[in-house]
Amino acid sequence: MVQNPANLYVDPDGASYNVFFGTNPPIKKKILSQVTVGQSFVVDYRGNFTNPNLYVAQCRNKSISGDRGAEHGDLVINKLDASGKVLGTGMYLNHFHIKNSYESSPGLFYEGFNNNIRAFGFGHGSQIAIEYAPDATYIWTDCLSEVIDTVKTVSSKRYDVAGDGLCRFIYKDGSFTPNSPEIQVFTPIDLFGTIGANYTNLSISIDNEFQRMAVKYKDNLNNGKYYAAVFQIAYIGSKPTFTLLNTILYPVINWWQVDDNGPINTLSPLPNQGMSLFGNFLYTQHGTAYHHANFFSPSDITENDGVYPDGTPILLVGNHHITQVDWSSGTMVDVNHSQAYQSLDYREPEGLFMIPTKDATGNITALELCFGYASGPVGARRWTLYSIRHTGIQ
């Protein structure tokens, strides 16, 4: 197995900073095409480290009349230049209605037009991927979500749609649906065989340096636990094939919850906010915005009288964590409670992506683990890119 040339975990106060490329300004509080949170991102660094393009996924703007955005599994992929400016109009990935021969599912996912129509969307875009294939550069995201019926489903039981498959496409401005010929769809059965029929809530990361792919999924036959499967990618011509290398339990970061009276001494898994596969390691990101309704996330260490719900002193703000896991064994190598850009308002971690820097001979000289932050109020979200950088690779 090729070795990852670095362990990234260093003091975040000394190593985290706003990302910039070449002579461009840092990517800080950028306006994207939608007013929603930037869910995840990739950097197209192949052959262009100083002026790469970036792609950022967002749930479609819910404020548009007749559009329910995330509940429909509607995504927008933004293409940005190296300064963070949106290029073009965006790639709109929209749900579509189909007739089918099976009964409508009760409750959550039936839109109610009639008994023979269902609506399928893309997903939540919780982690997108970029693939450098022999014939082209592709973007991947989740797809095959079933649209939530916001009329029949009470708000307490709603959750933004997560895709139950994956799709692959070349970025183009315009509007597309899951059955568009430009969209290549991969079901869990395509990736895992018949056992994949039990897997939902997929997301993806691709390591182009070592041609591997990580797929996060929920196993509905195993108490709904989340796993990460790592595949080797090979090509027959330009068609990708996937060989399963290992499957591990997906990392969990338990954190204090909040009820109507404030923080409570009850732990629950933090929301996952992205992953990045590189070399021997899978990096995962977890956390919420400051002052989240369900998880304790202080913006100041003096909050809650300066103590966590268990009585220990608050030493770090927020609850943003990044883990490093050896995917060959499932061992968590390190975990970092990040204090990057702690003065940012809202500060919700969103998306994770590794950039390797190479010298003229192709040797990796630095690794930069980038993570996004959402900021700003509802209806006017902004996107910021931060990173932890490790140099001096041997």
PDB file of C-alpha atoms in Angstrom, residues 4-157:
ATOM      1  CA  ASN A   4       0.313   8.831   2.916  1.00  0.00           C
ATOM      2  CA  PRO A   5       3.316  11.177   3.173  1.00  0.00           C
ATOM      3  CA  ALA A   6       2.101  13.184   6.161  1.00  0.00           C
ATOM      4  CA  ASN A   7       0.150  13.309   9.368  1.00  0.00           C
ATOM      5  CA  LEU A   8      -1.699  16.614   9.156  1.00  0.00           C
ATOM      6  CA  TYR A   9      -2.570  17.128  12.763  1.00  0.00           C
ATOM      7  CA  VAL A  10      -0.812  20.180  14.090  1.00  0.00           C
ATOM      8  CA  ASP A  11      -1.953  23.035  16.329  1.00  0.00           C
ATOM      9  CA  PRO A  12      -4.964  24.576  14.520  1.00  0.00           C
ATOM     10  CA  ASP A  13      -4.319  27.988  16.073  1.00  0.00           C
ATOM     11  CA  GLY A  14      -0.950  28.109  14.359  1.00  0.00           C
ATOM     12  CA  ALA A  15      -1.757  26.228  11.155  1.00  0.00           C
ATOM     13  CA  SER A  16      -5.287  27.130  10.067  1.00  0.00           C
ATOM     14  CA  TYR A  17      -5.776  30.022   7.692  1.00  0.00           C
ATOM     15  CA  ASN A  18      -7.924  31.394   4.892  1.00  0.00           C
ATOM     16  CA  VAL A  19      -7.143  29.586   1.661  1.00  0.00           C
ATOM     17  CA  PHE A  20      -5.872  31.556  -1.322  1.00  0.00           C
ATOM     18  CA  PHE A  21      -4.476  30.481  -4.683  1.00  0.00           C
ATOM     19  CA  GLY A  22      -1.559  32.213  -6.379  1.00  0.00           C
ATOM     20  CA  THR A  23      -1.961  35.982  -6.209  1.00  0.00           C
ATOM     21  CA  ASN A  24      -5.731  35.784  -5.643  1.00  0.00           C
ATOM     22  CA  PRO A  25      -7.232  37.088  -2.374  1.00  0.00           C
ATOM     23  CA  PRO A  26      -8.317  34.644   0.349  1.00  0.00           C
ATOM     24  CA  ILE A  27     -11.664  32.932  -0.203  1.00  0.00           C
ATOM     25  CA  LYS A  28     -13.585  34.554   2.611  1.00  0.00           C
ATOM     26  CA  LYS A  29     -17.331  35.222   3.018  1.00  0.00           C
ATOM     27  CA  LYS A  30     -18.034  34.697  -0.671  1.00  0.00           C
ATOM     28  CA  ILE A  31     -21.504  35.054  -2.201  1.00  0.00           C
ATOM     29  CA  LEU A  32     -22.624  31.944  -4.098  1.00  0.00           C
ATOM     30  CA  SER A  33     -25.475  31.647  -6.600  1.00  0.00           C
ATOM     31  CA  GLN A  34     -28.000  30.645  -3.931  1.00  0.00           C
ATOM     32  CA  VAL A  35     -28.580  32.237  -0.519  1.00  0.00           C
ATOM     33  CA  THR A  36     -28.251  28.807   1.109  1.00  0.00           C
ATOM     34  CA  VAL A  37     -25.311  27.184   2.896  1.00  0.00           C
ATOM     35  CA  GLY A  38     -22.444  25.897   0.738  1.00  0.00           C
ATOM     36  CA  GLN A  39     -22.763  22.198   1.614  1.00  0.00           C
ATOM     37  CA  SER A  40     -19.469  20.914   0.203  1.00  0.00           C
ATOM     38  CA  PHE A  41     -16.800  21.656  -2.386  1.00  0.00           C
ATOM     39  CA  VAL A  42     -13.918  20.343  -4.477  1.00  0.00           C
ATOM     40  CA  VAL A  43     -10.879  22.084  -5.939  1.00  0.00           C
ATOM     41  CA  ASP A  44      -9.903  21.234  -9.523  1.00  0.00           C
ATOM     42  CA  TYR A  45      -6.154  21.473  -8.968  1.00  0.00           C
ATOM     43  CA  ARG A  46      -4.959  19.197 -11.798  1.00  0.00           C
ATOM     44  CA  GLY A  47      -2.190  21.061 -13.631  1.00  0.00           C
ATOM     45  CA  ASN A  48      -3.164  24.400 -12.123  1.00  0.00           C
ATOM     46  CA  PHE A  49      -2.265  24.986  -8.489  1.00  0.00           C
ATOM     47  CA  THR A  50      -2.246  28.776  -8.646  1.00  0.00           C
ATOM     48  CA  ASN A  51      -5.523  29.384 -10.507  1.00  0.00           C
ATOM     49  CA  PRO A  52      -7.747  26.325 -10.067  1.00  0.00           C
ATOM     50  CA  ASN A  53     -11.492  26.251 -10.475  1.00  0.00           C
ATOM     51  CA  LEU A  54     -13.623  25.302  -7.488  1.00  0.00           C
ATOM     52  CA  TYR A  55     -17.022  23.633  -7.386  1.00  0.00           C
ATOM     53  CA  VAL A  56     -19.413  24.228  -4.483  1.00  0.00           C
ATOM     54  CA  ALA A  57     -22.699  22.386  -3.929  1.00  0.00           C
ATOM     55  CA  GLN A  58     -25.739  24.123  -2.460  1.00  0.00           C
ATOM     56  CA  CYS A  59     -29.333  23.117  -1.841  1.00  0.00           C
ATOM     57  CA  ARG A  60     -31.480  25.189  -4.131  1.00  0.00           C
ATOM     58  CA  ASN A  61     -32.840  28.466  -2.796  1.00  0.00           C
ATOM     59  CA  LYS A  62     -36.040  27.716  -0.867  1.00  0.00           C
ATOM     60  CA  SER A  63     -37.265  31.303  -1.123  1.00  0.00           C
ATOM     61  CA  ILE A  64     -38.080  30.899  -4.835  1.00  0.00           C
ATOM     62  CA  SER A  65     -41.846  30.670  -5.264  1.00  0.00           C
ATOM     63  CA  GLY A  66     -42.973  27.072  -5.588  1.00  0.00           C
ATOM     64  CA  ASP A  67     -39.497  25.682  -4.824  1.00  0.00           C
ATOM     65  CA  ARG A  68     -38.841  23.708  -1.647  1.00  0.00           C
ATOM     66  CA  GLY A  69     -35.137  23.289  -2.295  1.00  0.00           C
ATOM     67  CA  ALA A  70     -33.599  20.721   0.018  1.00  0.00           C
ATOM     68  CA  GLU A  71     -36.868  18.851   0.612  1.00  0.00           C
ATOM     69  CA  HIS A  72     -37.013  18.209  -3.134  1.00  0.00           C
ATOM     70  CA  GLY A  73     -33.392  17.080  -3.363  1.00  0.00           C
ATOM     71  CA  ASP A  74     -32.675  20.030  -5.655  1.00  0.00           C
ATOM     72  CA  LEU A  75     -29.007  21.004  -5.833  1.00  0.00           C
ATOM     73  CA  VAL A  76     -26.982  23.681  -7.570  1.00  0.00           C
ATOM     74  CA  ILE A  77     -23.305  23.138  -8.385  1.00  0.00           C
ATOM     75  CA  ASN A  78     -21.487  26.474  -8.512  1.00  0.00           C
ATOM     76  CA  LYS A  79     -18.313  26.852 -10.560  1.00  0.00           C
ATOM     77  CA  LEU A  80     -15.906  29.409  -9.050  1.00  0.00           C
ATOM     78  CA  ASP A  81     -12.621  30.902 -10.160  1.00  0.00           C
ATOM     79  CA  ALA A  82      -9.576  30.981  -7.891  1.00  0.00           C
ATOM     80  CA  SER A  83     -10.751  34.195  -6.225  1.00  0.00           C
ATOM     81  CA  GLY A  84     -14.107  32.678  -5.278  1.00  0.00           C
ATOM     82  CA  LYS A  85     -16.162  34.431  -7.954  1.00  0.00           C
ATOM     83  CA  VAL A  86     -19.080  32.428  -9.366  1.00  0.00           C
ATOM     84  CA  LEU A  87     -18.698  31.687 -13.074  1.00  0.00           C
ATOM     85  CA  GLY A  88     -21.720  31.153 -15.290  1.00  0.00           C
ATOM     86  CA  THR A  89     -25.220  30.427 -14.088  1.00  0.00           C
ATOM     87  CA  GLY A  90     -24.576  27.188 -12.208  1.00  0.00           C
ATOM     88  CA  MET A  91     -25.535  23.565 -12.862  1.00  0.00           C
ATOM     89  CA  TYR A  92     -29.068  22.985 -11.543  1.00  0.00           C
ATOM     90  CA  LEU A  93     -29.801  19.407 -10.515  1.00  0.00           C
ATOM     91  CA  ASN A  94     -33.582  19.160 -10.152  1.00  0.00           C
ATOM     92  CA  HIS A  95     -36.058  16.477  -9.077  1.00  0.00           C
ATOM     93  CA  PHE A  96     -38.425  14.883 -11.570  1.00  0.00           C
ATOM     94  CA  HIS A  97     -41.722  12.969 -11.448  1.00  0.00           C
ATOM     95  CA  ILE A  98     -42.071   9.457 -12.777  1.00  0.00           C
ATOM     96  CA  LYS A  99     -44.875   6.935 -13.053  1.00  0.00           C
ATOM     97  CA  ASN A 100     -44.131   3.587 -11.462  1.00  0.00           C
ATOM     98  CA  SER A 101     -45.769   0.246 -10.943  1.00  0.00           C
ATOM     99  CA  TYR A 102     -45.293  -0.003  -7.182  1.00  0.00           C
ATOM    100  CA  GLU A 103     -47.384   1.597  -4.461  1.00  0.00           C
ATOM    101  CA  SER A 104     -46.581   5.027  -3.111  1.00  0.00           C
ATOM    102  CA  SER A 105     -44.632   4.982   0.146  1.00  0.00           C
ATOM    103  CA  PRO A 106     -46.608   6.195   3.180  1.00  0.00           C
ATOM    104  CA  GLY A 107     -45.931   9.463   4.930  1.00  0.00           C
ATOM    105  CA  LEU A 108     -42.617  11.023   4.138  1.00  0.00           C
ATOM    106  CA  PHE A 109     -41.922  10.624   0.463  1.00  0.00           C
ATOM    107  CA  TYR A 110     -45.208  10.685  -1.451  1.00  0.00           C
ATOM    108  CA  GLU A 111     -46.026  13.983  -3.118  1.00  0.00           C
ATOM    109  CA  GLY A 112     -49.675  13.099  -3.506  1.00  0.00           C
ATOM    110  CA  PHE A 113     -50.387  13.848  -7.173  1.00  0.00           C
ATOM    111  CA  ASN A 114     -51.863  10.395  -7.638  1.00  0.00           C
ATOM    112  CA  ASN A 115     -51.084   6.823  -6.664  1.00  0.00           C
ATOM    113  CA  ASN A 116     -48.844   6.175  -9.659  1.00  0.00           C
ATOM    114  CA  ILE A 117     -46.485   9.141  -9.500  1.00  0.00           C
ATOM    115  CA  ARG A 118     -43.414   9.590  -7.347  1.00  0.00           C
ATOM    116  CA  ALA A 119     -40.806  12.335  -7.348  1.00  0.00           C
ATOM    117  CA  PHE A 120     -37.075  11.665  -7.216  1.00  0.00           C
ATOM    118  CA  GLY A 121     -34.389  14.263  -6.665  1.00  0.00           C
ATOM    119  CA  PHE A 122     -30.658  14.404  -6.244  1.00  0.00           C
ATOM    120  CA  GLY A 123     -29.755  14.820  -2.577  1.00  0.00           C
ATOM    121  CA  HIS A 124     -28.164  17.097  -0.005  1.00  0.00           C
ATOM    122  CA  GLY A 125     -24.687  17.491  -1.495  1.00  0.00           C
ATOM    123  CA  SER A 126     -23.122  16.792   1.904  1.00  0.00           C
ATOM    124  CA  GLN A 127     -19.888  15.812   0.140  1.00  0.00           C
ATOM    125  CA  ILE A 128     -19.197  16.072  -3.572  1.00  0.00           C
ATOM    126  CA  ALA A 129     -16.156  14.612  -5.332  1.00  0.00           C
ATOM    127  CA  ILE A 130     -14.016  15.320  -8.379  1.00  0.00           C
ATOM    128  CA  GLU A 131     -12.658  12.525 -10.589  1.00  0.00           C
ATOM    129  CA  TYR A 132      -9.768  12.850 -13.041  1.00  0.00           C
ATOM    130  CA  ALA A 133     -10.769  10.153 -15.524  1.00  0.00           C
ATOM    131  CA  PRO A 134      -8.871   9.358 -18.755  1.00  0.00           C
ATOM    132  CA  ASP A 135     -11.472  11.090 -20.918  1.00  0.00           C
ATOM    133  CA  ALA A 136     -12.615  14.048 -18.783  1.00  0.00           C
ATOM    134  CA  THR A 137     -12.962  15.598 -15.336  1.00  0.00           C
ATOM    135  CA  TYR A 138     -16.164  14.517 -13.592  1.00  0.00           C
ATOM    136  CA  ILE A 139     -18.095  15.761 -10.570  1.00  0.00           C
ATOM    137  CA  TRP A 140     -19.934  13.329  -8.292  1.00  0.00           C
ATOM    138  CA  THR A 141     -22.765  13.911  -5.842  1.00  0.00           C
ATOM    139  CA  ASP A 142     -25.575  11.995  -4.189  1.00  0.00           C
ATOM    140  CA  CYS A 143     -28.821  11.340  -6.070  1.00  0.00           C
ATOM    141  CA  LEU A 144     -31.969   9.173  -6.078  1.00  0.00           C
ATOM    142  CA  SER A 145     -33.551  10.897  -3.101  1.00  0.00           C
ATOM    143  CA  GLU A 146     -37.300  10.619  -2.628  1.00  0.00           C
ATOM    144  CA  VAL A 147     -39.030  13.954  -2.275  1.00  0.00           C
ATOM    145  CA  ILE A 148     -40.388  14.837   1.169  1.00  0.00           C
ATOM    146  CA  ASP A 149     -44.074  15.708   1.276  1.00  0.00           C
ATOM    147  CA  THR A 150     -44.003  18.916   3.319  1.00  0.00           C
ATOM    148  CA  VAL A 151     -47.803  18.937   3.516  1.00  0.00           C
ATOM    149  CA  LYS A 152     -48.224  15.498   5.043  1.00  0.00           C
ATOM    150  CA  THR A 153     -44.996  15.540   7.055  1.00  0.00           C
ATOM    151  CA  VAL A 154     -44.884  17.623  10.231  1.00  0.00           C
ATOM    152  CA  SER A 155     -41.816  19.847  10.480  1.00  0.00           C
ATOM    153  CA  SER A 156     -40.401  17.968  13.487  1.00  0.00           C
ATOM    154  CA  LYS A 157     -40.079  14.842  11.336  1.00  0.00           C
TER     155      LYS A 157
END
